[in-house]
Amino acid sequence: MATMLDYQTERATWCPGCGDFGVLNAMQKACVNLGLEPEQVVVVSGIGCSGKMSQHFGGYGLHSLHGRSIPTAQAVKLANKDLVVFAAGGDGDGFGIGMGHFIHAMRRNVDITYIVMDNHIYGLTTGQASPTSDVGSKTKTSPQGTVEQPILPLQLALAQNCGFVAQGFSGNVKQLVTLIEKAIQHKGFSFVNVFSPCVTFNKVNTYEFYKANLVDLDQDPDYDPHDRVAALRRVAEANNLVTGLIYEDPDRPSFEESLPGYPDDAIVSRDWTLRQEDYEAILATFR
Amino acid sequence: MIQDVGWKVGGKQGEGIDSTGEIYAIALHRMGYYVFTYRHFMSLIKGGHTNYKIRASNRQLRHHGDDLHVLIAFDQTTIDFNWKEMVDGGIVIYDASAFEAVKPSDRDVNLFGVPLTEIAKQAGNAIMKNMVAIGVSAAISKLDPEEFRPVVQDKFSKKGQAVVDSNMEALLRGYAYFQEHYHVHFPLPEKPDLRGVDHLFASGNQATAFGALAGGCRFLAAYPITPATEIMYWVLEQFPKYGGVVVQAEDEIAAINMAIGANFAGVRGMTSTSGPGFSLMMEALGLAGMSETPVVIVDVQRSGPSTGLPTKTEQSDLSEAVNGTHGEIPRIVLTPRTVEECFLYTAEAFNLADRYQCPVIVMTDLYMGMSFQSVDGFPVHQVRQDRGKLISDEELAKLGRFAYQRYDASVPDGISPRALPGQKNARYVALGNEHNGFGLEVEDQETRVAQMRKRQRKLKGFRHESGVTVDGRPDAPYALIGFGSTYGVLEEAREVLEIQGLPVKHIHFSRVWPFPAEAFHDAMDGVRVALVTEQNATGQLKRLIREQAGYHDVLQSCLKYDGDPMSLKEIVHTAYQTFPMGVLN
């Protein structure tokens, strides 16, 4: 059985105190808890501070292009269904340049887990406004305060009927581990948005801010994570400042299950040579 | 010279022009003729002018031919638009129940009215005017109308036997009407001897898709785009039978990134697209090069730039294929000359991608992709699958943990063995950032230079199996040069020029990158004047040759970029202007 040690790599290059450390630890711990070996897990990341996740995680990784982790990750999973596949990105990577892929991944429902490290700022490019920056946020590209409405990740996912929607916080790794475990176990596309503070460039959305404002729905016995419409209302009422399992539809079939001809065994392990009778059947279609 | 007949049906988009042409083409093919079809269509669903040309012969055709002997016109526009292609003595059949045709006065062409719609109504339904037209065509070419029955059966059997019968009835009535009223004919030449030949009917797009399947591709992600979409259609039909996956991606950027993801995981994946989509893929092309992930991209070129002429042909993506993406990566560019090469080279593309761990671009174009033609079988027995350097579990066990270097820069040929996710002791990160041997992001100059050199080294010793072909007299002082789909028309041009006394050879590229310099120099031996014939405005192939091989004083251009495929006349005419007259050796 793999331990946390097996998932360790070289020293991470994030700023001391970066929220992404908590996300990394939670992803590693969730995998350990589920008895996964590092070589069974692939992390596909995009660009930005969150993009380093594939390198720091300790499994196989693909550090892809800005905003393109999701399509790449879906294909990795389709090619080898025996792998556990994460797509990891930030709010800029995922909700800016990569937003289209996010919506379509929810439609398609390939069995991958998408983790977004949401810090409301562009960190690696040193502090510009991001798609989730609150109105009025003063950044290098919005010195007078942002005038655009922020993307609402949970509402978007709920509206798009995403089969698994959760939100965590880097300051509560314990809860995040549980959420990621459930996300991995969910069959189909699962989305975990994580408030992951940028300690260098975002002086508003800090650990203290989240500790003071977040409501933990996992601790609410009256909250039903299977009622999508109620979930939408609750998230909106709390101005998105919630954590926990927001919504899950365990019955929604995955893309793989629904696709005609998708094989039971991993495509990568199959023999791809056409036999004589295959050729004959195909050539007959050209006569 | 080829003995052949040119036939065309034209009308408004939405009038069933394509299915008319298709039925006639398949019937001629099944009768044992060689056919080559070309579709002229517009980027709209209904209205506008569309036509479907069939050239039929008793020998292999690689070009749709300049001439037209029989034209079926459903409207006056068809006559006006296609008049210039008609040979003297040619026949125009027009639907006399729909309009009174006006004959342009500058050509000796026979205009015959046949009440196509009226006859179709008598057979049961006005929409069967197409079948009446086919019957008339059969009579003109002295074909047995019963030979069409199996094709009509195949086409309409899903709609019930009554539909089959009434369509056949319409065809026979058209046949009888023409026999009764007219006595002009354009008989087809005697049928060829097809013994020992697998006489097949396929388009370049179908052949490309088939080549991918045969080559072991089991993952296609693509976004619909003319003229590449047929590749996706074919694969959608076949992949599920062989455990493959097809994803209609949300855009071309997703499509190529998916293809890269599948290859990273160890499955041969590709994406098929056309110009605008190919442009969107440029960043990911760089990722494949930098992360040394194999990927195959098929670009069925169309007229650019931008949206350009979406339904017209061109060869103007060459520079982009060879140079595209920022920065510098190794890549291989294949430009098949024929339908059979579309099959073989696409299959081979996966071996090259795996062997050199880099992107391989297969470039065809609308003309090659969408034109159906008869071929003497596919070279299926030449297909081999070679996965290139993959590290085995045993080797990894011997290495132990933390020893495997995915990007080991010290390998002499620049190609370090690949591990696939799931293998123990080999976990690594494939990345678009500069990295060290282990796949860790680094920025120091020494590593950067070592990794750049590693990647550039990969193709240093690369030799195409057949990058350049030479047809005709090897010692000829004049040469026609082209790449890709213009092979057929250039071969016909060479034959015409030779018959008329010009000593010409035909040099054709089927693989352009890495540039097959050695083979090209050999081919150019003795050439004094060469006409580089290509379908773009700036002479991209000529530029590439000059950059890679020289010959600045020897190369002239024959360019075409109006959207239509090259015609034989244009090439022959330019050749006469370019090659000095009457020089014989």
XYZ file of N, CA and C in Angstrom, chain B residues 11-199:
567
model
N -27.438 21.752 -60.811
C -28.707 22.382 -60.453
C -28.527 23.186 -59.188
N -29.635 23.375 -58.487
C -29.558 24.133 -57.235
C -29.179 23.189 -56.116
N -28.450 23.722 -55.148
C -28.155 22.949 -53.955
C -29.489 22.503 -53.340
N -29.596 21.251 -52.955
C -30.843 20.761 -52.364
C -31.720 20.013 -53.359
N -31.292 19.968 -54.647
C -32.086 19.275 -55.663
C -31.681 17.810 -55.826
N -30.809 17.335 -54.961
C -30.398 15.935 -55.066
C -29.300 15.709 -56.091
N -28.534 16.771 -56.356
C -27.459 16.659 -57.349
C -26.428 15.618 -56.920
N -26.050 15.667 -55.640
C -25.038 14.740 -55.147
C -25.472 13.287 -55.280
N -26.729 13.013 -54.915
C -27.138 11.603 -54.962
C -27.271 11.140 -56.411
N -27.653 12.048 -57.305
C -27.698 11.686 -58.723
C -26.312 11.280 -59.207
N -25.342 12.152 -58.908
C -23.966 11.880 -59.319
C -23.444 10.601 -58.678
N -23.764 10.432 -57.424
C -23.264 9.269 -56.688
C -23.796 7.962 -57.294
N -25.096 7.938 -57.582
C -25.684 6.712 -58.153
C -25.037 6.408 -59.507
N -24.894 7.436 -60.315
C -24.321 7.220 -61.648
C -22.862 6.768 -61.541
N -22.115 7.404 -60.624
C -20.693 7.073 -60.460
C -20.533 5.635 -59.966
N -21.299 5.265 -58.955
C -21.159 3.920 -58.396
C -21.562 2.873 -59.439
N -22.618 3.185 -60.201
C -23.045 2.230 -61.227
C -21.938 2.032 -62.267
N -21.346 3.123 -62.726
C -20.257 3.010 -63.710
C -19.078 2.236 -63.125
N -18.775 2.551 -61.868
C -17.681 1.852 -61.194
C -17.964 0.358 -61.123
N -19.185 0.009 -60.737
C -19.509 -1.419 -60.584
C -19.580 -2.134 -61.934
N -19.867 -1.360 -62.974
C -19.841 -1.969 -64.319
C -18.410 -2.303 -64.726
N -17.446 -1.740 -64.006
C -16.057 -2.080 -64.289
C -15.236 -0.941 -64.869
N -15.808 0.256 -64.914
C -15.032 1.398 -65.403
C -14.234 2.023 -64.267
N -13.251 2.797 -64.639
C -12.566 3.652 -63.674
C -13.265 4.993 -63.680
N -13.661 5.462 -62.515
C -14.312 6.763 -62.458
C -13.549 7.684 -61.501
N -13.703 8.957 -61.732
C -13.155 9.977 -60.838
C -14.237 11.040 -60.723
N -14.636 11.396 -59.520
C -15.713 12.369 -59.356
C -15.176 13.652 -58.744
N -15.834 14.731 -59.071
C -15.484 15.994 -58.409
C -16.757 16.756 -58.113
N -16.899 17.171 -56.883
C -18.086 17.917 -56.458
C -17.792 19.403 -56.399
N -18.627 20.160 -57.096
C -18.561 21.614 -56.952
C -19.751 22.010 -56.104
N -19.507 22.591 -54.951
C -20.640 22.969 -54.104
C -20.301 24.246 -53.357
N -21.344 24.831 -52.766
C -21.171 26.108 -52.081
C -21.493 25.956 -50.613
N -21.036 26.924 -49.835
C -21.216 26.839 -48.394
C -22.607 27.324 -48.000
N -23.610 26.637 -48.507
C -24.988 26.917 -48.107
C -25.774 25.633 -48.318
N -26.968 25.553 -47.748
C -27.689 24.282 -47.783
C -28.626 24.205 -48.983
N -29.390 25.257 -49.211
C -30.302 25.247 -50.357
C -30.065 26.453 -51.264
N -30.284 26.243 -52.575
C -30.066 27.316 -53.535
C -28.628 27.323 -54.023
N -28.241 28.355 -54.772
C -26.894 28.416 -55.325
C -26.721 27.356 -56.404
N -25.549 27.328 -57.018
C -25.307 26.316 -58.053
C -24.410 25.213 -57.503
N -24.785 24.001 -57.786
C -23.935 22.871 -57.404
C -23.855 21.923 -58.584
N -22.730 21.248 -58.724
C -22.658 20.220 -59.756
C -21.763 19.074 -59.326
N -21.946 17.972 -60.000
C -21.212 16.748 -59.679
C -20.664 16.214 -60.988
N -19.359 16.165 -61.080
C -18.743 15.707 -62.322
C -18.229 14.283 -62.187
N -18.422 13.522 -63.239
C -17.865 12.162 -63.290
C -17.051 12.036 -64.566
N -15.833 11.569 -64.394
C -15.037 11.214 -65.570
C -14.915 9.693 -65.532
N -15.224 9.061 -66.621
C -15.189 7.597 -66.664
C -14.259 7.156 -67.777
N -13.494 6.105 -67.511
C -12.494 5.665 -68.471
C -12.241 4.168 -68.310
N -11.425 3.636 -69.209
C -11.045 2.229 -69.055
C -9.661 2.086 -68.431
N -9.119 3.202 -67.926
C -7.872 3.074 -67.157
C -7.897 4.023 -65.961
N -6.993 3.761 -65.063
C -6.917 4.505 -63.805
C -6.917 6.017 -64.037
N -7.781 6.736 -63.328
C -7.835 8.190 -63.423
C -7.357 8.804 -62.113
N -6.620 9.897 -62.226
C -6.196 10.619 -61.030
C -6.648 12.075 -61.087
N -7.507 12.371 -62.064
C -7.910 13.761 -62.274
C -9.315 13.752 -62.856
N -10.084 14.776 -62.559
C -11.463 14.775 -63.017
C -11.600 15.209 -64.477
N -10.497 15.620 -65.090
C -10.522 15.936 -66.516
C -11.084 17.316 -66.807
N -10.572 17.930 -67.865
C -11.029 19.277 -68.225
C -12.341 19.243 -68.994
N -12.573 18.135 -69.723
C -13.636 18.151 -70.721
C -14.948 17.574 -70.223
N -15.988 18.043 -70.897
C -17.335 17.601 -70.579
C -18.014 17.193 -71.878
N -18.528 15.956 -71.899
C -19.229 15.480 -73.086
C -20.736 15.529 -72.902
N -21.168 15.249 -71.666
C -22.608 15.216 -71.389
C -22.895 16.071 -70.163
N -23.840 16.981 -70.314
C -24.232 17.816 -69.179
C -25.732 17.691 -68.954
N -26.122 17.338 -67.737
C -27.535 17.293 -67.374
C -27.842 18.577 -66.617
N -28.722 19.393 -67.148
C -28.981 20.707 -66.541
C -30.392 20.769 -65.977
N -30.475 20.991 -64.688
C -31.781 21.172 -64.053
C -32.220 22.634 -64.092
N -31.292 23.517 -64.475
C -31.657 24.926 -64.625
C -30.717 25.607 -65.626
N -31.068 26.813 -66.016
C -30.262 27.550 -67.007
C -28.876 27.879 -66.451
N -28.804 28.148 -65.123
C -27.507 28.472 -64.515
C -26.490 27.373 -64.786
N -26.952 26.138 -64.730
C -26.046 25.004 -64.968
C -25.435 25.088 -66.363
N -26.265 25.477 -67.328
C -25.753 25.597 -68.699
C -24.753 26.745 -68.785
N -25.133 27.888 -68.251
C -24.257 29.067 -68.326
C -22.930 28.827 -67.598
N -23.015 28.190 -66.450
C -21.839 28.018 -65.588
C -20.851 27.012 -66.169
N -21.379 25.974 -66.846
C -20.509 24.869 -67.258
C -20.230 24.831 -68.760
N -20.754 25.817 -69.456
C -20.648 25.842 -70.907
C -19.214 25.714 -71.400
N -18.329 26.423 -70.736
C -16.937 26.497 -71.217
C -16.227 25.148 -71.194
N -16.732 24.209 -70.405
C -16.088 22.894 -70.334
C -16.546 21.948 -71.439
N -17.644 22.297 -72.113
C -18.222 21.368 -73.096
C -17.320 21.219 -74.322
N -17.201 19.986 -74.810
C -16.472 19.760 -76.058
C -17.415 20.045 -77.227
N -16.846 20.306 -78.380
C -17.681 20.460 -79.583
C -18.427 19.154 -79.822
N -19.696 19.265 -80.129
C -20.503 18.069 -80.332
C -21.036 17.465 -79.050
N -20.739 18.119 -77.937
C -21.233 17.627 -76.657
C -22.745 17.746 -76.539
N -23.301 17.076 -75.537
C -24.753 17.037 -75.375
C -25.161 17.693 -74.068
N -26.112 18.612 -74.180
C -26.726 19.143 -72.963
C -28.161 18.648 -72.916
N -28.500 17.962 -71.833
C -29.888 17.548 -71.610
C -30.466 18.503 -70.576
N -31.554 19.151 -70.941
C -32.165 20.032 -69.940
C -33.592 19.606 -69.665
N -34.074 19.979 -68.504
C -35.411 19.576 -68.093
C -36.451 20.451 -68.802
N -36.980 19.947 -69.908
C -37.898 20.735 -70.739
C -39.224 21.015 -70.037
N -39.537 20.253 -68.979
C -40.764 20.578 -68.244
C -40.558 21.744 -67.291
N -39.308 22.119 -67.059
C -39.039 23.170 -66.076
C -38.668 24.506 -66.711
N -37.950 24.487 -67.817
C -37.523 25.759 -68.429
C -37.162 25.539 -69.901
N -37.158 26.634 -70.650
C -36.723 26.576 -72.043
C -35.271 27.029 -72.098
N -34.383 26.095 -72.427
C -32.956 26.399 -72.334
C -32.513 27.401 -73.396
N -31.583 28.290 -73.001
C -30.969 29.221 -73.934
C -29.546 28.749 -74.176
N -29.188 28.649 -75.444
C -27.887 28.096 -75.806
C -26.884 29.206 -76.071
N -25.819 29.286 -75.325
C -24.774 30.257 -75.657
C -24.266 29.964 -77.066
N -23.943 30.989 -77.813
C -23.763 30.825 -79.258
C -22.343 30.452 -79.678
N -21.418 30.422 -78.768
C -20.022 30.295 -79.198
C -19.516 28.858 -79.276
N -20.367 27.893 -79.197
C -19.870 26.511 -79.224
C -20.857 25.609 -79.943
N -20.330 24.607 -80.640
C -21.173 23.682 -81.382
C -21.607 22.547 -80.461
N -22.622 22.828 -79.696
C -23.087 21.854 -78.706
C -24.558 21.550 -78.965
N -24.926 20.294 -78.754
C -26.318 19.882 -78.959
C -27.134 20.086 -77.699
N -28.204 20.788 -77.847
C -29.068 21.059 -76.706
C -30.335 20.237 -76.884
N -30.587 19.293 -75.992
C -31.766 18.445 -76.121
C -32.688 18.600 -74.921
N -33.901 18.924 -75.160
C -34.880 18.997 -74.078
C -35.483 17.630 -73.818
N -35.546 17.260 -72.571
C -36.246 16.049 -72.156
C -37.148 16.452 -70.994
N -38.433 16.154 -71.048
C -39.318 16.563 -69.943
C -39.081 15.701 -68.701
N -37.939 15.934 -68.058
C -37.522 15.076 -66.948
C -38.583 15.024 -65.848
N -39.063 16.199 -65.451
C -40.038 16.247 -64.360
C -41.341 15.566 -64.755
N -41.762 15.802 -66.007
C -43.014 15.205 -66.492
C -42.929 13.678 -66.492
N -41.816 13.173 -66.993
C -41.629 11.713 -67.035
C -41.599 11.145 -65.616
N -40.933 11.888 -64.733
C -40.859 11.440 -63.338
C -42.260 11.368 -62.721
N -43.084 12.352 -63.046
C -44.461 12.357 -62.522
C -45.212 11.119 -63.015
N -45.009 10.802 -64.279
C -45.690 9.621 -64.842
C -45.234 8.346 -64.135
N -43.974 8.343 -63.696
C -43.467 7.165 -62.988
C -43.883 7.174 -61.518
N -44.439 8.266 -61.039
C -44.953 8.258 -59.672
C -44.659 9.485 -58.842
N -43.539 10.218 -59.142
C -43.202 11.354 -58.282
C -42.207 12.272 -58.978
N -42.502 13.576 -58.955
C -41.651 14.548 -59.653
C -40.216 14.549 -59.154
N -40.012 14.170 -57.884
C -38.637 14.248 -57.363
C -37.716 13.221 -58.036
N -38.309 12.275 -58.771
C -37.469 11.262 -59.416
C -36.911 11.729 -60.762
N -36.952 13.041 -60.999
C -36.376 13.555 -62.256
C -34.894 13.173 -62.357
N -34.241 13.032 -61.209
C -32.837 12.615 -61.192
C -32.673 11.236 -61.826
N -33.606 10.341 -61.485
C -33.505 8.980 -62.006
C -33.800 8.971 -63.499
N -34.722 9.829 -63.935
C -35.001 9.960 -65.370
C -33.716 10.411 -66.072
N -33.034 11.380 -65.439
C -31.787 11.903 -66.021
C -30.730 10.809 -66.122
N -30.665 9.945 -65.139
C -29.698 8.842 -65.196
C -30.050 7.889 -66.342
N -31.358 7.642 -66.500
C -31.784 6.791 -67.609
C -31.393 7.388 -68.958
N -31.595 8.684 -69.099
C -31.195 9.385 -70.331
C -29.684 9.247 -70.544
N -28.927 9.433 -69.455
C -27.459 9.326 -69.533
C -27.046 7.932 -69.984
N -27.732 6.930 -69.456
C -27.415 5.548 -69.836
C -27.638 5.354 -71.338
N -28.718 5.931 -71.830
C -29.005 5.805 -73.266
C -27.936 6.511 -74.092
N -27.497 7.700 -73.641
C -26.468 8.452 -74.376
C -25.180 7.649 -74.463
N -24.831 6.977 -73.352
C -23.577 6.233 -73.337
C -23.752 4.762 -73.689
N -24.950 4.383 -74.167
C -25.215 3.007 -74.601
C -24.943 1.986 -73.495
N -25.419 2.303 -72.308
C -25.257 1.390 -71.177
C -26.560 0.631 -70.976
N -26.457 -0.597 -70.493
C -27.640 -1.396 -70.211
C -28.317 -0.842 -68.955
N -29.546 -0.337 -69.087
C -30.177 0.286 -67.916
C -30.356 -0.687 -66.748
N -30.438 -1.972 -67.035
C -30.612 -2.951 -65.958
C -29.385 -3.014 -65.039
N -28.248 -2.561 -65.547
C -27.033 -2.573 -64.717
C -27.143 -1.592 -63.554
N -28.097 -0.672 -63.634
C -28.272 0.304 -62.556
C -29.131 -0.248 -61.410
N -29.867 -1.335 -61.701
C -30.833 -1.830 -60.721
C -30.210 -2.149 -59.346
N -29.058 -2.840 -59.303
C -28.492 -3.147 -57.973
C -28.124 -1.884 -57.170
N -27.654 -0.856 -57.873
C -27.273 0.384 -57.179
C -28.524 1.089 -56.646
N -29.561 1.117 -57.484
C -30.834 1.721 -57.068
C -31.398 0.933 -55.880
N -31.259 -0.368 -55.943
C -31.725 -1.242 -54.854
C -30.988 -0.878 -53.544
N -29.667 -0.775 -53.627
C -28.869 -0.431 -52.430
C -29.269 0.933 -51.867
N -29.471 1.871 -52.779
C -29.711 3.251 -52.363
C -31.082 3.419 -51.689
N -32.098 2.708 -52.222
C -33.463 2.983 -51.755
C -34.126 1.845 -50.969
N -33.420 0.727 -50.790
C -34.090 -0.431 -50.176
C -34.608 -0.123 -48.770
N -33.917 0.810 -48.076
C -34.378 1.160 -46.726
C -35.766 1.795 -46.762
N -36.086 2.418 -47.903
C -37.387 3.091 -48.007
C -38.477 2.158 -48.528
N -38.119 0.916 -48.780
C -39.116 -0.057 -49.223
C -38.999 -0.397 -50.694
N -39.494 -1.574 -51.044
C -39.354 -2.078 -52.414
C -40.126 -1.208 -53.407
N -41.250 -0.625 -52.959
C -42.058 0.204 -53.866
C -41.246 1.414 -54.342
N -40.466 1.995 -53.441
C -39.632 3.153 -53.795
C -38.549 2.726 -54.787
N -37.958 1.578 -54.540
C -36.940 1.050 -55.460
C -37.553 0.886 -56.851
N -38.716 0.250 -56.882
C -39.352 -0.045 -58.167
C -39.719 1.219 -58.932
N -40.268 2.210 -58.225
C -40.680 3.414 -58.955
C -39.462 4.209 -59.429
N -38.376 4.191 -58.674
C -37.155 4.860 -59.134
C -36.597 4.172 -60.375
N -36.624 2.862 -60.350
C -36.144 2.106 -61.504
C -37.041 2.366 -62.713
N -38.332 2.463 -62.425
C -39.315 2.772 -63.471
C -38.999 4.126 -64.128
N -38.688 5.116 -63.285
C -38.350 6.450 -63.795
C -37.108 6.385 -64.673
N -36.119 5.614 -64.218
C -34.872 5.468 -64.968
C -35.138 4.849 -66.347
N -35.948 3.790 -66.348
C -36.234 3.105 -67.608
C -37.027 4.001 -68.570
N -37.922 4.802 -68.004
C -38.701 5.716 -68.853
C -37.789 6.779 -69.483
N -36.834 7.260 -68.707
C -35.881 8.235 -69.237
C -35.067 7.619 -70.367
N -34.638 6.389 -70.137
C -33.862 5.652 -71.134
C -34.651 5.529 -72.438
N -35.916 5.093 -72.280
C -36.770 4.859 -73.452
C -37.048 6.166 -74.197
N -37.271 7.233 -73.448
C -37.578 8.524 -74.081
C -36.428 8.980 -74.962
N -35.224 8.885 -74.442
C -34.083 9.366 -75.233
C -33.885 8.507 -76.475
N -34.009 7.187 -76.308
C -33.843 6.282 -77.453
C -34.845 6.594 -78.551
N -36.038 6.930 -78.099
C -37.105 7.179 -79.051
C -36.911 8.499 -79.810
N -36.424 9.519 -79.084
C -36.400 10.857 -79.681
C -35.053 11.298 -80.243
N -33.949 10.764 -79.763
C -32.638 11.272 -80.200
C -31.717 10.137 -80.639
N -30.724 10.499 -81.421
C -29.828 9.463 -81.940
C -28.371 9.846 -81.803
N -28.059 10.694 -80.818
C -26.664 11.078 -80.587
C -26.137 10.250 -79.416
N -24.878 9.863 -79.517
C -24.327 9.023 -78.440
C -22.908 9.429 -78.067
N -22.573 9.179 -76.815
C -21.175 9.240 -76.379
C -20.853 7.943 -75.668
N -20.632 6.896 -76.422
C -20.409 5.607 -75.772
C -19.117 5.620 -74.961
N -19.129 4.846 -73.896
C -17.913 4.697 -73.099
C -16.982 3.744 -73.819
N -15.688 3.897 -73.566
C -14.744 2.954 -74.191
C -14.991 1.539 -73.662
N -14.371 0.572 -74.324
C -14.527 -0.805 -73.872
C -14.076 -0.949 -72.424
N -14.767 -1.817 -71.700
C -14.435 -1.975 -70.283
C -13.041 -2.567 -70.114
N -12.341 -2.159 -69.065
C -11.004 -2.716 -68.837
C -11.104 -4.152 -68.313
N -9.999 -4.846 -68.408
C -9.914 -6.194 -67.844
C -9.553 -6.061 -66.364
N -10.471 -6.422 -65.500
C -10.240 -6.211 -64.061
C -9.838 -7.497 -63.346
N -9.441 -8.518 -64.103
C -9.037 -9.759 -63.436
C -7.823 -9.506 -62.534
N -7.885 -9.991 -61.315
C -6.758 -9.825 -60.396
C -6.695 -8.448 -59.756
N -7.713 -7.639 -59.981
C -7.719 -6.288 -59.411
C -8.879 -6.178 -58.424
N -8.624 -5.612 -57.239
C -9.727 -5.350 -56.323
C -10.230 -3.938 -56.639
N -11.233 -3.881 -57.477
C -11.724 -2.609 -58.014
C -12.553 -1.903 -56.943
